[in-house]
Amino acid sequence: MAMAMAMMFRNAASRRPMSPISGLRSMSSWWKHVEPAPKDPILGVTEAFLADPSPDKVNVGVGAYRDDNGKPVVLECVREAERRIAGTSFMEYLPMGGSVKMMEETLKLAYGDDSEFIKDKRIAAVQSLSGTGACRLFADFQKRFCPDSQIYIPVPTWSNHHNIWRDAQVPQKTYHYYHPETKGLDFSGLMNDVKNAPEGSFFLLHACAHNPTGVDPTDEQWREISQLFKAKNHFAFFDMAYQGFASGDPARDAKSIRIFLEDGHHIGISQSYAKNMGLYGQRVGCLSVLCEDAKQAVTVKSQLQQLARPMYSNPPLHGAQIVSTILGDPELKSLWLKEVKIMADRIIGMRTTLRESLEKLGSPLSWEHVTKQIGMFCYSGLTPEQVDRLTSEYHIYMTRNGRISMAGVTTGNVGYLANAIHEVTKSS
């Protein structure tokens, strides 16, 4: 009897609830193995800039447009669109594929107002979370339906491209793009890599204003690239983050895409309104895939929507309303075209001023590449060690690959920037 009672007490004790303290200790060990993530090389620059108390500090690392006073800009066309949609009674979910009106206008920008592909309904398109979301959706689409494929990415490229295709579990290879000695395009290296890639490979191409180099192929070089892609049956996926923002002319900036379309390619395109409308925080963009016919386009779109559903269900409404209001109204669209050209022209002007300032200081180096490159970024040729000196001695912040965001260069700081660059490079 005594032995039975003792056994009963022991069993009861084993079923006793765990004390709150021991429970917390157990749960805390769940994430003990998690290490801090490495700092984003671009966003980390802004964090360091904000923490610097120096009154002379300059941030030429951020990839966002600033006016000549270094202030963020809200375009007048955006303000007017906001006024028109303010107080709208529609706050419901958008369809999984997004705003139909916004996508109709967006496709016209990329494929052309009179595009036969739009008329024939051969384009599968969905609204995306800006350009990043469009790239990620396509990467997942590629992995699901071409599971044995890989993606060829240029060297260098926007650092997040590698993250996107890595997390979609698509194997990556690289192709030559930038020539460090000439600070221009390594066209022969690019063509050799395209030629030697297995037939039917996927390639990521920057449609215009290559990030981070600002180096774009000429129209004739794009035609040669397109012809080689056709001979090799490669698939071209264009990331077009800067349409209109590069040259000031959206049609001019889509020239690479139009060349591929003229040559009969079926392509994919990522579009974003972060830069060219200043809608950075609205996260509004579009992913489109040109298909063989309307039936295939319906099928592909259904699968893109299926991929989006578990990610974010459906895209946000407000940014899509702004874009569709601007592009759908001739007066507002005309104002946008004027404003996007003003932004592009200011950056082009700052390139000229920076180059002239360095030459006037008697720099022993050539700075011709500053004005030859195009778009938001200038691939300066500065070494990581020179960038470190700019930061430690002059409180100038940029990524360590020497990429200068020309949007952060103003008439007020261009002289200071040029002098600092001259000081750290004059002994090179």
CSV table of C-alpha atoms in Angstrom, one decimal:
chain,number,residue,atom,x,y,z
A,1,MET,CA,0.0,0.0,0.0
A,2,ALA,CA,2.8,2.5,1.0
A,3,MET,CA,4.6,1.7,-2.3
A,4,ALA,CA,1.4,2.3,-4.3
A,5,MET,CA,0.9,5.7,-2.6
A,6,ALA,CA,4.4,6.8,-3.3
A,7,MET,CA,4.1,5.8,-6.9
A,8,MET,CA,0.9,7.8,-7.2
A,9,PHE,CA,2.5,11.0,-5.7
A,10,ARG,CA,5.5,10.7,-8.1
A,11,ASN,CA,3.1,10.4,-11.1
A,12,ALA,CA,1.2,13.4,-9.9
A,13,ALA,CA,4.4,15.4,-9.5
A,14,SER,CA,5.4,14.5,-13.1
A,15,ARG,CA,2.2,16.0,-14.4
A,16,ARG,CA,2.5,19.2,-12.4
A,17,PRO,CA,2.6,22.4,-14.6
A,18,MET,CA,6.0,23.8,-15.3
A,19,SER,CA,6.8,26.9,-13.3
A,20,PRO,CA,6.6,30.2,-15.1
A,21,ILE,CA,10.3,30.8,-14.6
A,22,SER,CA,11.4,27.5,-16.0
A,23,GLY,CA,9.0,28.0,-19.0
A,24,LEU,CA,10.5,31.3,-19.8
A,25,ARG,CA,14.0,29.8,-19.7
A,26,SER,CA,12.9,27.1,-22.1
A,27,MET,CA,11.3,29.5,-24.6
A,28,SER,CA,14.3,31.9,-24.5
A,29,SER,CA,16.5,29.1,-26.0
A,30,TRP,CA,14.3,28.9,-29.2
A,31,TRP,CA,16.1,31.8,-30.8
A,32,LYS,CA,19.5,31.6,-29.1
A,33,HIS,CA,21.1,30.4,-32.2
A,34,VAL,CA,20.0,33.4,-34.3
A,35,GLU,CA,22.9,35.7,-35.2
A,36,PRO,CA,22.4,39.4,-36.1
A,37,ALA,CA,21.9,40.0,-39.8
A,38,PRO,CA,24.6,41.8,-41.7
A,39,LYS,CA,23.9,45.5,-42.3
A,40,ASP,CA,22.5,46.3,-45.7
A,41,PRO,CA,25.4,48.0,-47.5
A,42,ILE,CA,23.2,50.8,-48.8
A,43,LEU,CA,20.8,51.4,-45.9
A,44,GLY,CA,23.8,51.2,-43.5
A,45,VAL,CA,25.3,54.3,-45.1
A,46,THR,CA,22.2,56.4,-44.2
A,47,GLU,CA,22.3,55.1,-40.6
A,48,ALA,CA,25.9,56.2,-40.3
A,49,PHE,CA,25.2,59.6,-41.9
A,50,LEU,CA,22.3,60.3,-39.5
A,51,ALA,CA,24.5,59.4,-36.5
A,52,ASP,CA,27.3,61.9,-37.6
A,53,PRO,CA,27.0,65.2,-35.7
A,54,SER,CA,29.2,67.1,-38.2
A,55,PRO,CA,27.6,70.2,-39.8
A,56,ASP,CA,29.6,69.5,-43.0
A,57,LYS,CA,28.3,65.9,-43.6
A,58,VAL,CA,27.1,65.0,-47.1
A,59,ASN,CA,25.1,61.9,-48.0
A,60,VAL,CA,25.6,60.7,-51.6
A,61,GLY,CA,24.7,57.1,-50.8
A,62,VAL,CA,20.9,57.3,-50.7
A,63,GLY,CA,19.0,56.2,-53.8
A,64,ALA,CA,16.3,58.8,-53.6
A,65,TYR,CA,15.9,62.1,-55.5
A,66,ARG,CA,16.7,65.4,-53.7
A,67,ASP,CA,16.2,68.9,-54.9
A,68,ASP,CA,19.0,71.4,-55.2
A,69,ASN,CA,18.6,72.2,-51.5
A,70,GLY,CA,19.0,68.5,-50.6
A,71,LYS,CA,15.4,68.1,-49.7
A,72,PRO,CA,13.0,65.3,-50.6
A,73,VAL,CA,10.5,66.2,-53.4
A,74,VAL,CA,6.8,65.5,-53.8
A,75,LEU,CA,5.9,66.1,-57.4
A,76,GLU,CA,3.1,68.6,-58.2
A,77,CYS,CA,1.3,66.0,-60.3
A,78,VAL,CA,1.3,63.7,-57.3
A,79,ARG,CA,0.0,66.4,-55.0
A,80,GLU,CA,-2.9,67.1,-57.5
A,81,ALA,CA,-3.6,63.3,-57.8
A,82,GLU,CA,-3.7,63.1,-54.0
A,83,ARG,CA,-6.2,66.0,-53.9
A,84,ARG,CA,-8.5,64.3,-56.4
A,85,ILE,CA,-8.6,61.0,-54.7
A,86,ALA,CA,-8.8,62.4,-51.1
A,87,GLY,CA,-11.9,61.2,-49.3
A,88,THR,CA,-12.6,58.5,-51.8
A,89,SER,CA,-15.2,56.1,-50.5
A,90,PHE,CA,-13.4,53.0,-52.0
A,91,MET,CA,-11.1,51.4,-49.5
A,92,GLU,CA,-11.8,47.8,-50.4
A,93,TYR,CA,-9.2,45.2,-51.4
A,94,LEU,CA,-7.8,45.3,-54.9
A,95,PRO,CA,-7.9,42.1,-56.9
A,96,MET,CA,-4.9,39.8,-56.4
A,97,GLY,CA,-3.6,41.1,-59.7
A,98,GLY,CA,-4.0,44.7,-58.7
A,99,SER,CA,-5.5,47.8,-60.2
A,100,VAL,CA,-6.5,47.2,-63.8
A,101,LYS,CA,-6.4,50.8,-64.7
A,102,MET,CA,-2.9,51.3,-63.3
A,103,MET,CA,-1.6,48.3,-65.2
A,104,GLU,CA,-3.2,49.4,-68.5
A,105,GLU,CA,-1.3,52.7,-68.2
A,106,THR,CA,1.9,51.1,-67.0
A,107,LEU,CA,2.1,48.7,-69.9
A,108,LYS,CA,1.7,51.6,-72.4
A,109,LEU,CA,4.9,53.1,-70.9
A,110,ALA,CA,6.9,50.0,-71.3
A,111,TYR,CA,5.5,48.5,-74.6
A,112,GLY,CA,4.3,51.7,-76.3
A,113,ASP,CA,0.9,53.4,-76.6
A,114,ASP,CA,0.0,51.6,-79.8
A,115,SER,CA,1.5,48.3,-78.8
A,116,GLU,CA,0.1,45.3,-80.8
A,117,PHE,CA,0.9,43.1,-77.8
A,118,ILE,CA,-1.5,45.2,-75.6
A,119,LYS,CA,-4.2,45.2,-78.3
A,120,ASP,CA,-3.9,41.4,-78.7
A,121,LYS,CA,-3.9,40.9,-74.9
A,122,ARG,CA,-0.7,38.9,-75.0
A,123,ILE,CA,0.8,40.4,-71.8
A,124,ALA,CA,0.3,38.8,-68.4
A,125,ALA,CA,0.6,41.6,-65.9
A,126,VAL,CA,0.1,42.0,-62.2
A,127,GLN,CA,0.6,45.0,-59.9
A,128,SER,CA,3.6,44.5,-57.6
A,129,LEU,CA,5.3,45.9,-54.5
A,130,SER,CA,7.5,48.2,-56.6
A,131,GLY,CA,10.4,46.9,-58.6
A,132,THR,CA,11.7,44.6,-55.8
A,133,GLY,CA,8.4,42.9,-55.6
A,134,ALA,CA,8.2,42.4,-59.3
A,135,CYS,CA,11.6,40.9,-59.4
A,136,ARG,CA,10.8,38.6,-56.5
A,137,LEU,CA,7.5,37.4,-58.1
A,138,PHE,CA,9.3,36.7,-61.4
A,139,ALA,CA,12.1,34.8,-59.6
A,140,ASP,CA,9.5,32.6,-57.8
A,141,PHE,CA,7.7,32.1,-61.1
A,142,GLN,CA,11.0,31.1,-62.8
A,143,LYS,CA,11.7,28.6,-60.0
A,144,ARG,CA,8.3,27.0,-60.0
A,145,PHE,CA,7.9,26.6,-63.8
A,146,CYS,CA,11.6,26.3,-64.9
A,147,PRO,CA,13.0,24.6,-61.8
A,148,ASP,CA,16.2,23.5,-63.5
A,149,SER,CA,17.1,27.0,-64.8
A,150,GLN,CA,19.5,29.6,-63.5
A,151,ILE,CA,19.7,33.4,-63.8
A,152,TYR,CA,22.7,35.3,-65.2
A,153,ILE,CA,23.2,38.6,-63.3
A,154,PRO,CA,25.6,41.4,-64.4
A,155,VAL,CA,28.8,42.2,-62.5
A,156,PRO,CA,28.1,44.5,-60.8
A,157,THR,CA,24.4,44.9,-60.1
A,158,TRP,CA,22.1,46.3,-57.5
A,159,SER,CA,23.0,44.2,-54.5
A,160,ASN,CA,19.4,43.2,-53.8
A,161,HIS,CA,19.1,41.3,-57.1
A,162,HIS,CA,21.4,38.6,-55.6
A,163,ASN,CA,19.2,38.4,-52.5
A,164,ILE,CA,16.0,38.1,-54.5
A,165,TRP,CA,17.0,35.2,-56.7
A,166,ARG,CA,18.9,33.5,-53.8
A,167,ASP,CA,15.8,33.5,-51.6
A,168,ALA,CA,13.7,32.2,-54.5
A,169,GLN,CA,16.3,29.4,-54.6
A,170,VAL,CA,17.3,30.1,-58.2
A,171,PRO,CA,21.0,29.3,-58.9
A,172,GLN,CA,22.9,32.4,-60.0
A,173,LYS,CA,25.7,32.9,-62.5
A,174,THR,CA,27.3,36.2,-63.5
A,175,TYR,CA,28.2,37.9,-66.8
A,176,HIS,CA,30.7,40.6,-67.6
A,177,TYR,CA,29.3,44.1,-67.8
A,178,TYR,CA,31.5,46.8,-66.4
A,179,HIS,CA,35.1,47.5,-67.4
A,180,PRO,CA,37.0,49.0,-64.4
A,181,GLU,CA,39.9,50.3,-66.5
A,182,THR,CA,37.7,52.2,-69.0
A,183,LYS,CA,34.9,52.8,-66.5
A,184,GLY,CA,32.6,51.8,-69.3
A,185,LEU,CA,30.9,48.8,-70.8
A,186,ASP,CA,32.8,45.5,-71.2
A,187,PHE,CA,30.9,44.8,-74.4
A,188,SER,CA,33.1,42.0,-75.6
A,189,GLY,CA,33.1,40.3,-72.3
A,190,LEU,CA,29.3,40.6,-72.1
A,191,MET,CA,28.8,39.2,-75.6
A,192,ASN,CA,31.2,36.3,-74.9
A,193,ASP,CA,29.3,35.3,-71.8
A,194,VAL,CA,25.9,35.5,-73.6
A,195,LYS,CA,27.4,33.4,-76.4
A,196,ASN,CA,28.8,30.8,-74.0
A,197,ALA,CA,25.8,30.5,-71.8
A,198,PRO,CA,23.7,27.3,-72.3
A,199,GLU,CA,21.0,27.7,-74.8
A,200,GLY,CA,17.7,29.0,-73.3
A,201,SER,CA,19.3,30.7,-70.3
A,202,PHE,CA,17.6,33.5,-68.3
A,203,PHE,CA,19.4,36.8,-68.1
A,204,LEU,CA,18.7,39.8,-65.9
A,205,LEU,CA,19.1,43.1,-67.9
A,206,HIS,CA,18.9,46.7,-66.7
A,207,ALA,CA,16.7,48.5,-69.2
A,208,CYS,CA,18.4,51.9,-68.6
A,209,ALA,CA,20.5,53.8,-66.1
A,210,HIS,CA,22.3,50.6,-64.9
A,211,ASN,CA,22.6,50.5,-61.1
A,212,PRO,CA,25.3,51.0,-59.8
A,213,THR,CA,27.4,51.9,-62.8
A,214,GLY,CA,25.3,54.3,-64.8
A,215,VAL,CA,26.8,52.6,-67.9
A,216,ASP,CA,24.3,51.6,-70.6
A,217,PRO,CA,24.9,49.9,-74.0
A,218,THR,CA,24.3,52.1,-77.1
A,219,ASP,CA,21.3,51.4,-79.3
A,220,GLU,CA,23.5,49.5,-81.8
A,221,GLN,CA,25.0,47.4,-79.0
A,222,TRP,CA,21.5,46.6,-77.7
A,223,ARG,CA,20.6,45.4,-81.2
A,224,GLU,CA,23.7,43.1,-81.3
A,225,ILE,CA,22.8,41.8,-77.8
A,226,SER,CA,19.2,41.2,-78.9
A,227,GLN,CA,20.3,39.3,-82.1
A,228,LEU,CA,22.6,37.1,-80.0
A,229,PHE,CA,19.9,36.4,-77.5
A,230,LYS,CA,17.7,35.3,-80.4
A,231,ALA,CA,20.3,33.0,-81.8
A,232,LYS,CA,20.8,31.4,-78.4
A,233,ASN,CA,17.1,31.4,-77.5
A,234,HIS,CA,17.8,33.2,-74.2
A,235,PHE,CA,15.1,34.8,-72.1
A,236,ALA,CA,15.5,38.5,-71.2
A,237,PHE,CA,14.1,39.8,-68.0
A,238,PHE,CA,14.4,43.6,-67.8
A,239,ASP,CA,14.5,45.5,-64.6
A,240,MET,CA,13.3,49.1,-65.5
A,241,ALA,CA,13.5,51.1,-62.3
A,242,TYR,CA,14.4,54.4,-63.9
A,243,GLN,CA,12.2,55.0,-66.9
A,244,GLY,CA,12.0,58.7,-67.6
A,245,PHE,CA,14.4,59.4,-64.8
A,246,ALA,CA,17.5,58.6,-66.8
A,247,SER,CA,17.2,60.8,-69.9
A,248,GLY,CA,14.1,62.7,-69.1
A,249,ASP,CA,12.2,60.9,-71.9
A,250,PRO,CA,10.3,57.7,-70.9
A,251,ALA,CA,10.2,56.5,-74.5
A,252,ARG,CA,14.0,57.0,-74.9
A,253,ASP,CA,14.6,55.1,-71.7
A,254,ALA,CA,12.5,52.1,-72.9
A,255,LYS,CA,14.5,51.8,-76.1
A,256,SER,CA,16.3,48.6,-75.1
A,257,ILE,CA,13.0,46.9,-74.5
A,258,ARG,CA,11.5,48.2,-77.8
A,259,ILE,CA,14.5,46.8,-79.7
A,260,PHE,CA,14.0,43.3,-78.1
A,261,LEU,CA,10.2,43.5,-78.9
A,262,GLU,CA,10.9,44.5,-82.5
A,263,ASP,CA,13.2,41.4,-82.8
A,264,GLY,CA,10.4,39.1,-81.7
A,265,HIS,CA,11.5,38.2,-78.1
A,266,HIS,CA,9.1,37.1,-75.4
A,267,ILE,CA,10.4,39.1,-72.4
A,268,GLY,CA,9.6,39.9,-68.8
A,269,ILE,CA,9.7,43.4,-67.3
A,270,SER,CA,9.8,44.8,-63.8
A,271,GLN,CA,8.6,48.4,-63.6
A,272,SER,CA,8.6,50.8,-60.6
A,273,TYR,CA,7.3,54.3,-59.8
A,274,ALA,CA,9.6,54.9,-56.8
A,275,LYS,CA,12.1,57.1,-58.7
A,276,ASN,CA,10.2,58.5,-61.7
A,277,MET,CA,7.2,59.6,-59.6
A,278,GLY,CA,8.9,59.9,-56.2
A,279,LEU,CA,6.5,57.2,-54.8
A,280,TYR,CA,9.3,55.5,-52.8
A,281,GLY,CA,7.1,54.6,-49.8
A,282,GLN,CA,4.0,53.7,-51.8
A,283,ARG,CA,5.6,50.5,-53.2
A,284,VAL,CA,3.8,50.6,-56.5
A,285,GLY,CA,5.1,48.7,-59.6
A,286,CYS,CA,4.2,46.1,-62.2
A,287,LEU,CA,5.5,42.7,-63.4
A,288,SER,CA,4.7,41.8,-67.0
A,289,VAL,CA,5.4,38.8,-69.1
A,290,LEU,CA,4.9,38.8,-72.9
A,291,CYS,CA,3.3,35.5,-74.0
A,292,GLU,CA,2.5,33.7,-77.2
A,293,ASP,CA,-1.2,34.5,-77.3
A,294,ALA,CA,-4.0,35.8,-75.1
A,295,LYS,CA,-4.9,32.4,-73.8
A,296,GLN,CA,-1.3,31.8,-72.5
A,297,ALA,CA,-1.3,35.3,-71.0
A,298,VAL,CA,-4.4,34.5,-68.9
A,299,THR,CA,-2.8,31.3,-67.7
A,300,VAL,CA,0.5,33.0,-66.8
A,301,LYS,CA,-1.3,35.8,-65.0
A,302,SER,CA,-3.3,33.3,-62.9
A,303,GLN,CA,-0.1,31.7,-61.8
A,304,LEU,CA,1.5,35.0,-60.9
A,305,GLN,CA,-1.5,35.8,-58.8
A,306,GLN,CA,-1.3,32.4,-57.2
A,307,LEU,CA,2.3,33.2,-56.2
A,308,ALA,CA,1.3,36.6,-54.8
A,309,ARG,CA,-1.6,35.3,-52.7
A,310,PRO,CA,0.5,33.7,-49.8
A,311,MET,CA,3.0,36.5,-50.0
A,312,TYR,CA,0.8,39.6,-49.5
A,313,SER,CA,-2.6,38.5,-50.7
A,314,ASN,CA,-3.2,41.6,-52.8
A,315,PRO,CA,-1.2,44.9,-53.5
A,316,PRO,CA,-1.9,48.3,-51.8
A,317,LEU,CA,-4.5,50.6,-53.2
A,318,HIS,CA,-3.3,54.2,-52.6
A,319,GLY,CA,-0.1,54.2,-54.8
A,320,ALA,CA,-2.0,52.6,-57.7
A,321,GLN,CA,-4.7,55.3,-57.5
A,322,ILE,CA,-2.0,58.0,-57.7
A,323,VAL,CA,-0.4,56.4,-60.7
A,324,SER,CA,-3.6,55.7,-62.6
A,325,THR,CA,-4.9,59.2,-61.9
A,326,ILE,CA,-1.7,60.8,-63.3
A,327,LEU,CA,-1.3,58.6,-66.3
A,328,GLY,CA,-5.0,58.5,-67.1
A,329,ASP,CA,-5.4,62.3,-67.3
A,330,PRO,CA,-3.7,64.0,-70.2
A,331,GLU,CA,-3.1,67.2,-68.3
A,332,LEU,CA,-1.6,65.4,-65.3
A,333,LYS,CA,0.5,63.1,-67.5
A,334,SER,CA,1.9,66.2,-69.3
A,335,LEU,CA,2.8,67.7,-66.0
A,336,TRP,CA,4.5,64.5,-64.9
A,337,LEU,CA,6.6,64.3,-68.1
A,338,LYS,CA,7.7,67.9,-67.5
A,339,GLU,CA,8.6,67.2,-63.8
A,340,VAL,CA,10.5,63.9,-64.5
A,341,LYS,CA,12.6,65.8,-67.1
A,342,ILE,CA,13.4,68.5,-64.6
A,343,MET,CA,14.7,65.8,-62.2
A,344,ALA,CA,16.7,64.1,-64.9
A,345,ASP,CA,18.1,67.4,-66.2
A,346,ARG,CA,19.2,68.4,-62.7
A,347,ILE,CA,21.1,65.2,-62.2
A,348,ILE,CA,22.7,65.5,-65.7
A,349,GLY,CA,23.7,69.1,-64.8
A,350,MET,CA,25.3,68.0,-61.5
A,351,ARG,CA,27.4,65.4,-63.4
A,352,THR,CA,28.8,68.2,-65.6
A,353,THR,CA,29.5,70.5,-62.6
A,354,LEU,CA,31.2,67.7,-60.6
A,355,ARG,CA,33.4,66.8,-63.6
A,356,GLU,CA,34.3,70.5,-64.3
A,357,SER,CA,35.1,71.1,-60.6
A,358,LEU,CA,37.5,68.2,-60.5
A,359,GLU,CA,39.2,69.3,-63.7
A,360,LYS,CA,39.6,72.9,-62.4
A,361,LEU,CA,41.3,71.5,-59.3
A,362,GLY,CA,43.9,70.0,-61.5
A,363,SER,CA,43.1,66.4,-60.9
A,364,PRO,CA,45.6,64.1,-62.6
A,365,LEU,CA,42.8,61.6,-63.3
A,366,SER,CA,40.2,61.5,-66.1
A,367,TRP,CA,36.7,62.2,-65.0
A,368,GLU,CA,35.1,61.9,-68.4
A,369,HIS,CA,33.1,58.9,-67.2
A,370,VAL,CA,31.1,61.1,-64.8
A,371,THR,CA,29.3,62.7,-67.7
A,372,LYS,CA,29.3,59.6,-70.0
A,373,GLN,CA,27.3,57.6,-67.4
A,374,ILE,CA,23.6,58.2,-67.0
A,375,GLY,CA,20.9,58.1,-64.3
A,376,MET,CA,20.9,58.5,-60.6
A,377,PHE,CA,24.3,56.8,-59.9
A,378,CYS,CA,27.9,57.6,-60.9
A,379,TYR,CA,30.4,54.7,-60.6
A,380,SER,CA,33.2,57.0,-59.6
A,381,GLY,CA,36.1,54.5,-59.6
A,382,LEU,CA,37.0,55.4,-56.0
A,383,THR,CA,38.5,52.5,-54.1
A,384,PRO,CA,37.1,51.3,-50.7
A,385,GLU,CA,40.0,52.9,-49.0
A,386,GLN,CA,39.4,56.3,-50.6
A,387,VAL,CA,35.7,56.1,-49.7
A,388,ASP,CA,36.7,55.4,-46.1
A,389,ARG,CA,38.9,58.5,-46.2
A,390,LEU,CA,36.1,60.6,-47.5
A,391,THR,CA,33.9,59.4,-44.6
A,392,SER,CA,36.5,59.7,-41.8
A,393,GLU,CA,38.1,63.0,-43.0
A,394,TYR,CA,35.4,64.8,-44.8
A,395,HIS,CA,32.1,63.3,-43.5
A,396,ILE,CA,31.0,62.3,-47.0
A,397,TYR,CA,29.0,59.1,-47.1
A,398,MET,CA,28.6,56.7,-50.0
A,399,THR,CA,28.8,52.9,-50.5
A,400,ARG,CA,32.3,51.5,-50.4
A,401,ASN,CA,32.2,50.5,-54.1
A,402,GLY,CA,32.5,54.2,-54.9
A,403,ARG,CA,28.9,54.6,-56.1
A,404,ILE,CA,27.8,58.2,-55.9
A,405,SER,CA,24.1,59.1,-55.8
A,406,MET,CA,24.0,62.1,-58.0
A,407,ALA,CA,20.6,63.0,-56.6
A,408,GLY,CA,22.4,63.9,-53.4
A,409,VAL,CA,24.8,66.3,-55.2
A,410,THR,CA,23.7,70.0,-55.1
A,411,THR,CA,25.1,73.4,-56.1
A,412,GLY,CA,25.7,73.9,-52.4
A,413,ASN,CA,27.9,70.8,-51.8
A,414,VAL,CA,29.4,69.9,-55.2
A,415,GLY,CA,32.5,72.1,-54.6
A,416,TYR,CA,33.1,70.5,-51.2
A,417,LEU,CA,32.6,67.0,-52.7
A,418,ALA,CA,34.9,67.7,-55.6
A,419,ASN,CA,37.6,69.0,-53.4
A,420,ALA,CA,37.4,66.0,-51.0
A,421,ILE,CA,37.5,63.6,-53.9
A,422,HIS,CA,40.5,65.4,-55.3
A,423,GLU,CA,42.3,65.2,-52.0
A,424,VAL,CA,41.9,61.5,-51.6
A,425,THR,CA,42.7,60.7,-55.3
A,426,LYS,CA,45.4,63.2,-56.3
A,427,SER,CA,48.2,60.8,-55.3
A,428,SER,CA,46.7,57.9,-57.3
